Coordinates of C-alpha atoms and ligand atoms in Angstrom, one line a residue:
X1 CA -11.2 -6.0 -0.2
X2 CA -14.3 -6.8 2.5
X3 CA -12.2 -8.2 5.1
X4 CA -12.7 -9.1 8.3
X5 CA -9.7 -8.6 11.3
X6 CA -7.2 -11.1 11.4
X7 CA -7.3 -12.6 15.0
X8 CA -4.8 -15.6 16.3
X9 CA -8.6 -17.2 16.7
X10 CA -8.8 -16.8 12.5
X11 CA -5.0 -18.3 11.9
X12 CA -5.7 -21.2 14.2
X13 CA -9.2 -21.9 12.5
X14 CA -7.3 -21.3 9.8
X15 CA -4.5 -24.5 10.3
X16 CA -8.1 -26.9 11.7
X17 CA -9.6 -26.0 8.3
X18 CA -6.7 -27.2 6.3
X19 CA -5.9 -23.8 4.6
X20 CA -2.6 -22.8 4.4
X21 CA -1.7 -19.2 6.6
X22 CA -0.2 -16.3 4.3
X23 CA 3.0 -14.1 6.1
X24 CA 5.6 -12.3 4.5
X25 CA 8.1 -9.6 6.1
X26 CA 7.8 -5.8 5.8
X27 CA 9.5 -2.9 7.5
X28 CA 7.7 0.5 6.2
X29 CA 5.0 1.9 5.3
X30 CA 4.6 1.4 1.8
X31 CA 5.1 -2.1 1.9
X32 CA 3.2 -2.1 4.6
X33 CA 0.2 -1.0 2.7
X34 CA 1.2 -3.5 -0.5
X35 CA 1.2 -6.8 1.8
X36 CA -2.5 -5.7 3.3
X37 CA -4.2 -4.7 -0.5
X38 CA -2.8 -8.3 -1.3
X39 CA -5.0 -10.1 1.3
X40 CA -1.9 -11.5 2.8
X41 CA -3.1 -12.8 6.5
X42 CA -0.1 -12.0 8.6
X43 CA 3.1 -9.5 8.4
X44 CA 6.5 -9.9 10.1
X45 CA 8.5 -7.0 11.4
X46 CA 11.2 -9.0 11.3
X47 CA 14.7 -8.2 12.2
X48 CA 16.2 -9.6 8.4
X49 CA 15.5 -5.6 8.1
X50 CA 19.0 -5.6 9.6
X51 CA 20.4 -6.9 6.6
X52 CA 17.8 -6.1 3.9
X53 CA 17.0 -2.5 5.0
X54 CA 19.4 -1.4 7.2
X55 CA 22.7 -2.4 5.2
X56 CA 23.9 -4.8 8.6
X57 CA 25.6 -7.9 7.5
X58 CA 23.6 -10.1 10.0
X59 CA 20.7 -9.5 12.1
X60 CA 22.9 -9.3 15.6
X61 CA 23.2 -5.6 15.0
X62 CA 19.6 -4.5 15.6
X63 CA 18.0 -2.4 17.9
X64 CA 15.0 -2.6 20.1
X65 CA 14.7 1.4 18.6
X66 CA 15.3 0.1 15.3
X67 CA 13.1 -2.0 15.5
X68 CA 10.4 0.1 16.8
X69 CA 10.8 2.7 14.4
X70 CA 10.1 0.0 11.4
X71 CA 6.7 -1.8 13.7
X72 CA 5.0 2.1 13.9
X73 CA 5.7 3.0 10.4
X74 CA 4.0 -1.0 9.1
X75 CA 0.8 -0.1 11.5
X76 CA 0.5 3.3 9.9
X77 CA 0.2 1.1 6.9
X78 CA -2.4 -1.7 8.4
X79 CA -5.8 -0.5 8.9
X80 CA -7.5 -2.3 11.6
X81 CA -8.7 -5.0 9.7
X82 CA -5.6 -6.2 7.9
X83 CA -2.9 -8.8 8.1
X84 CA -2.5 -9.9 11.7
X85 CA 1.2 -8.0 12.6
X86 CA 3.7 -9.7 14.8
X87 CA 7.4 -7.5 15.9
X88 CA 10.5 -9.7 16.0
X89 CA 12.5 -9.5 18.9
X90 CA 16.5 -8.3 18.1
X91 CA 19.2 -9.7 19.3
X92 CA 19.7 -9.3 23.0
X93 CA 15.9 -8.1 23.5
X94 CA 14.9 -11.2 25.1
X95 CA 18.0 -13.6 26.2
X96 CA 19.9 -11.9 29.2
X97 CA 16.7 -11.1 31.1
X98 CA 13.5 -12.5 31.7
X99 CA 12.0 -9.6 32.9
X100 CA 13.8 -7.0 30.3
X101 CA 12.0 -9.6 28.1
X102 CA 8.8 -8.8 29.1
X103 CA 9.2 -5.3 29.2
X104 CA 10.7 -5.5 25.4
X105 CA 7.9 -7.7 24.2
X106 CA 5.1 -5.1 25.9
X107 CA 6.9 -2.0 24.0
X108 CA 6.1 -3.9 20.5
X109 CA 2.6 -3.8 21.4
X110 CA 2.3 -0.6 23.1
X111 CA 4.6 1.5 21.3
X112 CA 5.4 -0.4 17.9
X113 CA 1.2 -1.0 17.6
X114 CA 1.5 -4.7 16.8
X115 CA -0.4 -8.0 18.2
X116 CA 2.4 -10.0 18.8
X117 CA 5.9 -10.8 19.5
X118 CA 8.3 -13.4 18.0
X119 CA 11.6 -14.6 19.8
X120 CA 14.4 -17.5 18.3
X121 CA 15.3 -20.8 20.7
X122 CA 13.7 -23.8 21.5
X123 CA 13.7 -25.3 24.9
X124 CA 16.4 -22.6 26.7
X125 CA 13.5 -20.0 25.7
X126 CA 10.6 -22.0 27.6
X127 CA 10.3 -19.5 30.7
X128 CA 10.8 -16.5 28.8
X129 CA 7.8 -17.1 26.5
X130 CA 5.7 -18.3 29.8
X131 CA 6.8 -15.0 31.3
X132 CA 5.8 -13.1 27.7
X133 CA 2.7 -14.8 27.4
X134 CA 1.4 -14.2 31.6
X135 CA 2.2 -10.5 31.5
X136 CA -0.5 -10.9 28.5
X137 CA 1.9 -11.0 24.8
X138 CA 1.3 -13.0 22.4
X139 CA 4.6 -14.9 21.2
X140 CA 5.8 -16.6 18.0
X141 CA 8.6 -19.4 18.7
X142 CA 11.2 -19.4 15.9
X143 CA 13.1 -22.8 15.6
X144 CA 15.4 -24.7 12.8
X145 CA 18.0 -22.4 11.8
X146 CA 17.9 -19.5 14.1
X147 CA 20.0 -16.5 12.6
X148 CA 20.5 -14.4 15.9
X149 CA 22.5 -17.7 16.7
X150 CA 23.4 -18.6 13.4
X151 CA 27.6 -19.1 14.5
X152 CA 26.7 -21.0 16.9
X153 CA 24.9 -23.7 14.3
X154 CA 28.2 -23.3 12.2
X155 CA 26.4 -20.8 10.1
X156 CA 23.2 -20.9 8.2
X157 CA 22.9 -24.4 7.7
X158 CA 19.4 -26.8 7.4
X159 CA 18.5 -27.9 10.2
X160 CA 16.8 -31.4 12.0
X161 CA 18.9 -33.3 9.5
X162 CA 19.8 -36.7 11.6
X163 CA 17.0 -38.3 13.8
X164 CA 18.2 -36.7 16.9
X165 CA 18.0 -33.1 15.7
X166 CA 14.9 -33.8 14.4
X167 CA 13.7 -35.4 17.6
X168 CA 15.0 -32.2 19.3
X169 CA 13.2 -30.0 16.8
X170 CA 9.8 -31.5 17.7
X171 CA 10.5 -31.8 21.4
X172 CA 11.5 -27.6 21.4
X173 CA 8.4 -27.0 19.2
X174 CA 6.1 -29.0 22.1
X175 CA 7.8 -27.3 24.8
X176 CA 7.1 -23.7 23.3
X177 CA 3.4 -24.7 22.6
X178 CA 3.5 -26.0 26.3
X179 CA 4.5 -22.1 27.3
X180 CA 1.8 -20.5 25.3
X181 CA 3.8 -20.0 22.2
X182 CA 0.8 -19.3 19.5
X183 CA 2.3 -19.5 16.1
X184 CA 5.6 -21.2 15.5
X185 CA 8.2 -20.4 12.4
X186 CA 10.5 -23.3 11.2
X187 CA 13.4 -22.3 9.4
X188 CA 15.4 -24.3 7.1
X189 CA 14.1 -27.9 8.0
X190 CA 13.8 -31.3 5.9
X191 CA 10.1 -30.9 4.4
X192 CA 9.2 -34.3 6.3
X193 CA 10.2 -33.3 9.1
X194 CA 8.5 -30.0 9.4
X195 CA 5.0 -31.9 8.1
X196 CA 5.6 -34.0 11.4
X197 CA 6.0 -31.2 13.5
X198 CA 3.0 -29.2 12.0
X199 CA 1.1 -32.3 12.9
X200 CA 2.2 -32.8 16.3
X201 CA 0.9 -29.2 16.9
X202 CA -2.3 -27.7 17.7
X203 CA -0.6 -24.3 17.4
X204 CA 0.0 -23.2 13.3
X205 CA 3.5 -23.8 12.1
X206 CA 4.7 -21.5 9.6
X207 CA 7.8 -22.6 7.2
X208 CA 10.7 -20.6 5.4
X209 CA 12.6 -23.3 3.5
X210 CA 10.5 -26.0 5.3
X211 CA 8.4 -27.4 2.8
X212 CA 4.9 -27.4 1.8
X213 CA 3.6 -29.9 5.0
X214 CA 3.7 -26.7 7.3
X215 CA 0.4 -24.7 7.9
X216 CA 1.7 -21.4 6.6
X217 CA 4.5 -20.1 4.6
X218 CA 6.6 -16.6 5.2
X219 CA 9.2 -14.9 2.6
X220 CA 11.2 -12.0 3.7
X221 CA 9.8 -9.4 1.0
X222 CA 13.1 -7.9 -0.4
X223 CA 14.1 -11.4 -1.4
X224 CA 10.8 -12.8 -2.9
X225 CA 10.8 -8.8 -4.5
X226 CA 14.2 -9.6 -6.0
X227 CA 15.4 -6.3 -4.6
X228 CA 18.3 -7.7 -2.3
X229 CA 20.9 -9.3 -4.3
X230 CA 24.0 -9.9 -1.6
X231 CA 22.6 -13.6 -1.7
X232 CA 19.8 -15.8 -2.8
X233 CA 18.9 -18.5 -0.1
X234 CA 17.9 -21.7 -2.4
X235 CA 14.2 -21.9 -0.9
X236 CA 13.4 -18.1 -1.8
X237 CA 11.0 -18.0 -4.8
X238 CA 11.7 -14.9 -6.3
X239 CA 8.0 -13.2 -7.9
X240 CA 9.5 -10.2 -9.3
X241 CA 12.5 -8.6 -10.4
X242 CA 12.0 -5.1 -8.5
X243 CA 16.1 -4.5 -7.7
X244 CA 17.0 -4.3 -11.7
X245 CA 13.8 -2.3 -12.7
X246 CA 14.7 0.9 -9.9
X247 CA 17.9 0.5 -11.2
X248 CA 16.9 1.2 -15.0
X249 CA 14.4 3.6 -13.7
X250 CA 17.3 5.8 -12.2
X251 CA 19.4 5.9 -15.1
X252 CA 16.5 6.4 -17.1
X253 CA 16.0 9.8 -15.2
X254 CA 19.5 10.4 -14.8
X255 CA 19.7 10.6 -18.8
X256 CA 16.9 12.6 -19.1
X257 CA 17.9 15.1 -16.7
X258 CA 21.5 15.2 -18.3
X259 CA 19.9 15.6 -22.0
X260 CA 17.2 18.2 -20.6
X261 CA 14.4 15.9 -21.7
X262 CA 13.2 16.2 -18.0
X263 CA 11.2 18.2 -16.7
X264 CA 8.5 18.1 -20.0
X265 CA 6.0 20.6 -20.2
X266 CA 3.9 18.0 -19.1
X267 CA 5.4 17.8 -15.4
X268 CA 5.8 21.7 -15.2
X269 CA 3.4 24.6 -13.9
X270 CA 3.1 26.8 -16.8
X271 CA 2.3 30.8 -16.6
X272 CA -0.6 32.6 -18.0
X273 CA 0.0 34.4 -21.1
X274 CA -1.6 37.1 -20.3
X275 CA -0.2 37.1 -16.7
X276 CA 3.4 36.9 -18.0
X277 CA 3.1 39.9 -20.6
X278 CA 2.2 41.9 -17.7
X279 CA 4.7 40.9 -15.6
X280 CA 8.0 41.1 -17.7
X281 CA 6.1 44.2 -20.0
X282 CA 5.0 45.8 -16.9
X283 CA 8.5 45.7 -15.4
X284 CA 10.3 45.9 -18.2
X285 CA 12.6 43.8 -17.8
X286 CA 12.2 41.2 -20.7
X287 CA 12.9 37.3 -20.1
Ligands
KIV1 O1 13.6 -11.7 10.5 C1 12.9 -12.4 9.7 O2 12.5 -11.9 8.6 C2 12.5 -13.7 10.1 C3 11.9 -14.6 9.0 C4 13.0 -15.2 8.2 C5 11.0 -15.7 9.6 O3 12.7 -14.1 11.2

């Protein structure tokens, strides 16, 4: 595909124009290369590889190293003019800190090789992502449901329901674009409620169960895949059924390894005739 590089310039020309902004997860390298041949304008690193990867049973058990380890093997996936890649900050990263912040969010870029970092919270996060964003990172505000803090919101629950939370939605989402946040993700919001945050914004909004009024959308990939199966959140669309096809591939192979069907002749290096005479006449040892 003639592409040109994705640039936060392109993604916010991108929400003026009208045209909605393309991000999904993905956390290695294959899928890494799958998400760019698909033209899909941004990637997440995000730290849902906790739970969809890495086996966790929420995201609060990630690593900074885990994390790393999953941004270097996307870029070895991304050539320089694919989807615009962003690193998601785990759990304890960026809240203690402000200055451990910084120095987390400039690793992503320097040693993870992506363009920008995304951190949970509204208003509580306003001097951290001014402190990000001065030391020069790029940083994606995550509000609505916010699963590093999910207990705390009584568990993963919509938010921005009554006209108070949604008043205190749009008021975090102005205060993060006030600190130089660049892209902002809402999570499980009322659709009408994300459309009137989107507009309120100059920066692009991008929605996971947030309904269509947002500039963007993001899925995390093993869900839209239909490869992780613990549970089905109800605004995950799934686009394939990969978990049950690798499953009838294995026992596909396991039954033709167990009935000696595999390997064929056509997935085995065969011997010269000639070659072979020579060796077991020449030694005389026979076959
Ligand atoms: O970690 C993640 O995949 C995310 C998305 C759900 C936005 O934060």
């Amino acid at each position: 595909m003639n592409r040109k590089k994705t640039t936060i310039l392109t993604l916010h020309e991108k929400k003026l124009r009208g045209e909605p902004i393309t991000m999904v997860t993905a956390y290695d390298y294959p899928s890494a290369l799958a998400v760019d041949r698909a033209g899909i304008d941004t990637l997440l690193v995000g730290d849902s590889l906790g739970m969809v990867v890495l086996g966790y049973d929420s995201t609060t058990p990630v690593t900074m190293e885990e994390m790393l380890h999953h941004c270097r093997a996307v870029r070895r996936g991304v050539p320089a003019n694919g989807p615009w890649l962003i690193g998601d900050m785990p759990f304890m990263s960026y809240q203690a800190d402000r200055a451990e912040a910084v120095r987390n969010a400039g690793r992503f870029l320097r040693e993870g090789g992506m363009d920008a970092v995304k951190l949970e919270g509204g208003r509580a996060m306003v001097d951290t992502v001014r402190a990000i964003t001065d030391a020069g990172v790029m940083v994606v505000g995550h509000i609505g449901l916010t699963p590093q803090s999910a207990a705390q919101l009584g568990g993963y629950r919509v938010q921005g329901k009554t006209a108070a939370d949604a008043q205190r939605l749009l008021e975090d989402a102005l205060a993060l674009e006030a600190a130089g946040a660049v892209m902002l993700v809402l999570e499980m919001v009322p659709d009408r409620v994300a459309a009137r945050i989107s507009r309120a914004l100059r920066i692009p909004t991008i929605g996971i169960g947030a309904g269509i009024g947002c500039d963007g959308q993001v899925l995390v990939l093993h869900d839209m895949l239909g490869i992780f199966d613990r549970f089905t959140p109800k605004f995950v669309k799934k686009y394939a059924e990969l978990g049950p096809e690798m499953e009838r591939a294995l026992a596909e192979y396991r039954d033709d390894v167990a009935a000696r069907r595999f390997p064929d002749t056509e997935h085995s290096f065969l011997m010269d005739e000639a070659e072979w005479e020579k060796w077991v006449g020449g030694l005389g040892i026979g076959d």
